[in-house]
Amino acid sequence: MALRVFGLNIVKTNRTLLQNACKSTAPPTGYMAVAPFATEVTIQAAPAAVQKQKVSKAMRAYLKRANEHDEFMKTQHLEFQIGKRHLANMMGADAETFTQQDIDEAISYLFPSGLYDQKARPAMKSPDVVFPARKAAEFDETGRPYHSMFYTGKPNFFQLLHNIVEETNKLADLEERLLRRGNKPDDNQKLEMAGFQLLPKDQLEILLVESIADIEYSNFTKSMERLIASPYAYKSKAFIERFLKPLMDQSKQLEVPKPKIDEEGRQYITTYECLRKTARADVTVRLPGTGKISINGKDISYFEDENCKEQ
């Protein structure tokens, strides 16, 4: 009997100790219970490594040259605008409407020259004409190119072909939608190309600031002709006109007067008040002529100075 009581006391004592141990190791409220043999793992994220961008000397030199050229062109444009205003004031003209043609005429009037080579004569042109165009910086500081087609070798040219195809596809989709509705293109709205031609190869190269091969220029012309042939090409008129050149400068078109008939039955045209500095002259040209020049009853030797004869 004594052994049974002693055994019960031991069992109760062990049970109490076990309950107390479980209470002391119980997880806090809100946490899931885990197995006592589970492994506890602590993960601590390391801070992201800060990588310094390494810029090579060649890249720094390239970016420096590009920035210097941009600043140089800005300065030249500013000086050109100031010079144009001074020239307009000297000629008594409005500086806001003073065109390049007015500048050329003013320079020719103020600085007459008899030099044979036109490039050697005094001139005042826009910096974009005087200084050859250069591409802007094509890379960032890490050497990554800005243009998505940089690795084609001629990004501007292939971007142009891409834009032409985009315009052609848009017009084709428009034509298809209208045909489904039963609408046909209006012939009166067709894009008129009379008097215009596509830019020649050399001018296209200047516009793109890239050299292109003959076969590449042929691809350009074929793509543009396909775009222009669309009956809805007038909707892309602004895009197409960027690559067109007039066959004749409209500003230089003159209205030729009708010839008259003299007593001898020859045709002639007389232009009155021809201006050259302070001199005024009436000039008559006859057809058929004799090849002789008469100036106040004398031949070309009327002008003793060679420059006057040339002008």
Coordinates of C-alpha atoms in Angstrom, one line a residue:
M1 CA 0.0 0.0 0.0
A2 CA 2.8 2.3 0.9
L3 CA 4.5 1.6 -2.5
R4 CA 1.3 2.4 -4.4
V5 CA 1.0 5.8 -2.7
F6 CA 4.7 6.5 -3.3
G7 CA 4.3 5.7 -7.0
L8 CA 1.2 7.9 -7.5
N9 CA 3.1 10.8 -5.9
I10 CA 6.0 10.4 -8.3
V11 CA 3.6 10.3 -11.3
K12 CA 1.8 13.5 -10.1
T13 CA 5.2 15.2 -9.6
N14 CA 6.4 14.3 -13.1
R15 CA 3.1 15.4 -14.6
T16 CA 3.3 18.8 -12.8
L17 CA 6.9 19.3 -13.9
L18 CA 6.0 18.5 -17.5
Q19 CA 3.1 20.9 -17.6
N20 CA 5.2 23.7 -16.2
A21 CA 7.9 23.1 -18.8
C22 CA 5.3 23.2 -21.6
K23 CA 3.9 26.4 -20.3
S24 CA 7.3 28.1 -20.1
T25 CA 8.2 27.1 -23.7
A26 CA 4.8 27.8 -25.2
P27 CA 4.8 30.1 -28.3
P28 CA 3.4 33.6 -27.9
T29 CA -0.2 34.3 -29.0
G30 CA -0.6 34.7 -32.8
Y31 CA 2.2 32.3 -33.8
M32 CA 1.8 28.8 -35.2
A33 CA 3.2 26.0 -33.1
V34 CA 6.2 24.2 -34.6
A35 CA 7.7 20.8 -33.9
P36 CA 10.2 20.8 -31.1
F37 CA 12.8 19.3 -33.4
A38 CA 12.3 22.0 -36.2
T39 CA 15.4 24.0 -37.2
E40 CA 15.2 27.7 -36.7
V41 CA 16.7 29.7 -39.6
T42 CA 17.3 33.5 -39.6
I43 CA 17.7 35.2 -42.9
Q44 CA 19.1 38.7 -43.0
A45 CA 19.2 40.5 -46.4
A46 CA 22.5 42.1 -47.1
P47 CA 22.4 45.7 -48.4
A48 CA 22.6 46.1 -52.1
A49 CA 26.1 46.7 -53.3
V50 CA 26.6 50.1 -54.8
Q51 CA 28.5 49.8 -58.0
K52 CA 30.4 52.8 -59.2
Q53 CA 29.9 53.5 -62.9
K54 CA 33.3 53.3 -64.6
V55 CA 33.6 55.7 -67.5
S56 CA 36.6 55.1 -69.8
K57 CA 38.8 58.0 -70.9
A58 CA 37.7 57.5 -74.5
M59 CA 34.0 57.8 -73.5
R60 CA 34.7 61.0 -71.5
A61 CA 36.6 62.5 -74.4
Y62 CA 33.7 61.6 -76.8
L63 CA 31.1 63.2 -74.6
K64 CA 33.3 66.2 -74.0
R65 CA 33.7 66.8 -77.8
A66 CA 30.0 66.4 -78.4
N67 CA 29.1 68.9 -75.7
E68 CA 31.7 71.3 -76.9
H69 CA 30.4 71.1 -80.4
D70 CA 26.8 71.8 -79.2
E71 CA 27.9 74.8 -77.2
F72 CA 29.9 76.1 -80.2
M73 CA 26.9 75.8 -82.5
K74 CA 24.7 77.7 -80.0
T75 CA 27.2 80.5 -79.9
Q76 CA 27.4 80.7 -83.7
H77 CA 23.7 80.8 -84.1
L78 CA 23.5 83.6 -81.6
E79 CA 26.2 85.6 -83.4
F80 CA 24.4 85.0 -86.7
Q81 CA 21.1 86.3 -85.4
I82 CA 22.9 89.4 -84.0
G83 CA 24.7 90.0 -87.3
K84 CA 21.5 89.6 -89.2
R85 CA 19.8 92.3 -87.1
H86 CA 22.6 94.7 -87.6
L87 CA 22.6 94.1 -91.4
A88 CA 18.8 94.6 -91.5
N89 CA 19.1 97.9 -89.7
M90 CA 21.8 99.0 -92.1
M91 CA 19.6 98.2 -95.1
G92 CA 16.5 99.8 -93.4
A93 CA 14.6 96.5 -93.4
D94 CA 12.7 94.6 -90.7
A95 CA 14.9 92.1 -88.9
E96 CA 12.0 89.7 -88.2
T97 CA 11.3 89.3 -91.9
F98 CA 14.9 89.5 -93.2
T99 CA 15.4 86.3 -95.1
Q100 CA 18.6 84.6 -96.4
Q101 CA 17.9 85.9 -99.8
D102 CA 17.8 89.5 -98.4
I103 CA 21.1 88.8 -96.6
D104 CA 22.8 87.6 -99.9
E105 CA 21.5 90.7 -101.7
A106 CA 22.7 93.0 -99.0
I107 CA 26.1 91.5 -98.8
S108 CA 26.5 91.7 -102.6
Y109 CA 25.5 95.3 -102.5
L110 CA 27.7 96.3 -99.6
F111 CA 30.7 94.2 -100.7
P112 CA 30.8 94.1 -104.5
S113 CA 33.3 91.6 -105.7
G114 CA 34.6 90.4 -109.1
L115 CA 36.2 87.2 -107.9
Y116 CA 35.4 84.3 -110.3
D117 CA 35.1 81.7 -107.5
Q118 CA 31.7 82.2 -105.8
K119 CA 33.0 80.6 -102.6
A120 CA 35.7 83.3 -102.4
R121 CA 33.2 86.1 -102.4
P122 CA 31.9 87.7 -99.2
A123 CA 29.0 85.8 -97.7
M124 CA 26.9 85.5 -94.6
K125 CA 25.3 82.1 -94.2
S126 CA 23.7 80.2 -91.4
P127 CA 26.0 78.2 -89.2
D128 CA 24.2 75.1 -90.3
V129 CA 25.4 75.7 -93.8
V130 CA 28.9 76.9 -93.0
F131 CA 29.8 74.2 -90.5
P132 CA 29.2 70.5 -91.4
A133 CA 26.5 68.8 -89.4
R134 CA 27.6 66.4 -86.8
K135 CA 25.7 63.8 -84.8
A136 CA 24.8 64.5 -81.2
A137 CA 26.2 62.3 -78.5
E138 CA 25.1 58.7 -79.2
F139 CA 26.1 57.2 -75.9
D140 CA 25.4 57.8 -72.3
E141 CA 28.2 57.8 -69.6
T142 CA 28.1 54.0 -69.4
G143 CA 28.5 53.5 -73.1
R144 CA 24.9 52.5 -73.8
P145 CA 23.7 53.9 -77.1
Y146 CA 20.6 56.1 -77.1
H147 CA 19.2 54.9 -80.4
S148 CA 17.6 51.4 -80.6
M149 CA 19.0 50.9 -84.1
F150 CA 22.5 52.0 -83.3
Y151 CA 24.0 48.6 -84.1
T152 CA 22.8 48.7 -87.7
G153 CA 25.6 51.2 -88.3
K154 CA 23.2 53.7 -89.8
P155 CA 20.5 54.3 -87.3
N156 CA 19.0 57.5 -88.8
F157 CA 18.7 55.9 -92.3
F158 CA 17.1 52.6 -91.0
Q159 CA 14.8 54.6 -88.7
L160 CA 13.7 56.6 -91.8
L161 CA 12.9 53.3 -93.6
H162 CA 11.0 52.1 -90.5
N163 CA 8.9 55.3 -90.4
I164 CA 8.1 55.1 -94.2
V165 CA 6.8 51.5 -93.7
E166 CA 4.8 52.6 -90.7
E167 CA 3.1 55.4 -92.8
T168 CA 2.5 53.0 -95.6
N169 CA 0.9 50.4 -93.3
K170 CA -1.3 53.0 -91.7
L171 CA -2.6 54.2 -95.1
A172 CA -3.2 50.6 -96.2
D173 CA -5.2 49.9 -93.1
L174 CA -7.2 53.1 -93.6
E175 CA -7.9 52.1 -97.2
E176 CA -9.0 48.6 -96.2
R177 CA -11.4 49.9 -93.5
L178 CA -13.0 52.4 -95.9
L179 CA -13.4 49.8 -98.6
R180 CA -15.2 47.5 -96.2
R181 CA -17.7 50.4 -95.6
G182 CA -18.1 50.9 -99.3
N183 CA -16.1 54.1 -99.5
K184 CA -13.7 54.6 -102.4
P185 CA -10.8 57.1 -102.5
D186 CA -11.5 60.5 -104.0
D187 CA -9.3 61.1 -107.0
N188 CA -9.5 64.9 -106.5
Q189 CA -7.7 64.5 -103.2
K190 CA -4.8 62.6 -104.7
L191 CA -1.4 63.9 -103.6
E192 CA 0.0 66.1 -106.4
M193 CA 3.7 65.5 -107.2
A194 CA 4.1 67.7 -110.2
G195 CA 7.1 70.0 -109.9
F196 CA 8.7 68.0 -107.1
Q197 CA 11.2 65.2 -106.9
L198 CA 12.7 63.1 -104.1
L199 CA 15.8 64.4 -102.4
P200 CA 19.0 63.4 -104.3
K201 CA 21.4 61.1 -102.5
D202 CA 23.8 63.8 -101.4
Q203 CA 21.1 66.0 -99.9
L204 CA 19.6 63.0 -98.1
E205 CA 23.0 62.2 -96.6
I206 CA 23.2 65.8 -95.3
L207 CA 19.7 65.5 -93.8
L208 CA 20.5 62.2 -92.1
V209 CA 24.1 63.0 -91.2
E210 CA 25.1 59.6 -92.5
S211 CA 26.7 58.2 -95.7
I212 CA 24.5 55.7 -97.6
A213 CA 25.3 53.3 -100.4
D214 CA 23.6 53.4 -103.8
I215 CA 21.5 50.3 -103.1
E216 CA 20.3 51.9 -99.8
Y217 CA 19.3 55.1 -101.6
S218 CA 17.4 52.8 -104.1
N219 CA 15.6 51.2 -101.2
F220 CA 14.6 54.7 -99.9
T221 CA 13.2 55.8 -103.3
K222 CA 11.3 52.6 -103.8
S223 CA 9.8 52.9 -100.3
M224 CA 8.8 56.5 -100.9
E225 CA 7.3 55.8 -104.3
R226 CA 5.2 53.0 -102.7
L227 CA 4.0 55.5 -100.1
I228 CA 3.2 58.2 -102.6
A229 CA 1.3 55.8 -104.8
S230 CA -1.3 55.3 -102.1
P231 CA -4.6 56.9 -102.9
Y232 CA -4.6 58.3 -99.3
A233 CA -1.0 59.7 -99.5
Y234 CA -2.4 63.2 -98.9
K235 CA -2.9 62.2 -95.2
S236 CA 0.9 61.8 -94.9
K237 CA 1.6 65.0 -96.8
A238 CA 3.6 66.6 -94.0
F239 CA 5.8 63.5 -93.7
I240 CA 6.4 63.2 -97.5
E241 CA 7.2 66.8 -98.0
R242 CA 10.2 66.5 -95.7
F243 CA 11.9 64.4 -98.4
L244 CA 10.8 66.3 -101.5
K245 CA 12.7 69.0 -103.5
P246 CA 11.0 71.4 -105.9
L247 CA 12.3 71.1 -109.5
M248 CA 12.5 74.9 -109.6
D249 CA 12.7 77.4 -106.8
Q250 CA 9.3 79.1 -106.7
S251 CA 10.7 82.3 -105.4
K252 CA 12.9 82.6 -108.5
Q253 CA 10.2 82.1 -111.0
L254 CA 9.8 85.2 -113.1
E255 CA 6.9 86.2 -115.3
V256 CA 8.6 86.6 -118.7
P257 CA 7.0 89.5 -120.7
K258 CA 5.8 88.8 -124.2
P259 CA 8.2 90.0 -126.9
K260 CA 7.3 92.8 -129.2
I261 CA 8.1 93.2 -132.9
D262 CA 10.3 96.1 -134.1
E263 CA 10.3 97.8 -137.6
E264 CA 12.6 95.1 -139.0
G265 CA 10.4 92.3 -137.9
R266 CA 12.6 91.1 -135.1
Q267 CA 11.4 90.2 -131.6
Y268 CA 12.6 92.3 -128.7
I269 CA 12.1 92.8 -125.0
T270 CA 13.0 96.0 -123.2
T271 CA 13.5 96.1 -119.4
Y272 CA 13.4 99.6 -117.9
E273 CA 15.2 101.0 -114.9
C274 CA 17.7 98.2 -114.3
L275 CA 19.4 99.0 -111.0
R276 CA 23.1 98.8 -110.2
K277 CA 24.1 100.9 -107.3
T278 CA 23.5 104.5 -108.4
A279 CA 23.4 103.6 -112.1
R280 CA 20.1 103.1 -114.1
A281 CA 19.8 101.5 -117.5
D282 CA 17.2 100.4 -120.0
V283 CA 18.2 97.1 -121.6
T284 CA 16.9 95.8 -124.9
V285 CA 17.4 92.2 -126.2
R286 CA 16.6 91.3 -129.8
L287 CA 16.0 88.0 -131.6
P288 CA 17.6 87.2 -133.9
G289 CA 20.6 89.2 -132.7
T290 CA 24.0 90.1 -134.0
G291 CA 26.0 89.2 -130.9
K292 CA 27.1 92.9 -130.5
I293 CA 26.7 94.9 -127.3
S294 CA 25.9 98.6 -127.6
I295 CA 26.3 100.8 -124.5
N296 CA 25.6 104.4 -125.2
G297 CA 26.8 103.9 -128.7
K298 CA 30.0 102.0 -127.7
D299 CA 30.9 98.4 -127.3
I300 CA 31.9 96.6 -124.1
S301 CA 35.0 98.7 -123.9
Y302 CA 32.8 101.4 -122.5
F303 CA 33.7 99.9 -119.1
E304 CA 37.5 100.3 -118.6
D305 CA 37.6 98.3 -115.4
E306 CA 37.5 94.5 -115.7
N307 CA 35.3 94.2 -112.6
C308 CA 32.7 96.5 -114.2
K309 CA 32.7 94.4 -117.4
E310 CA 32.1 91.2 -115.4
Q311 CA 29.3 92.7 -113.4

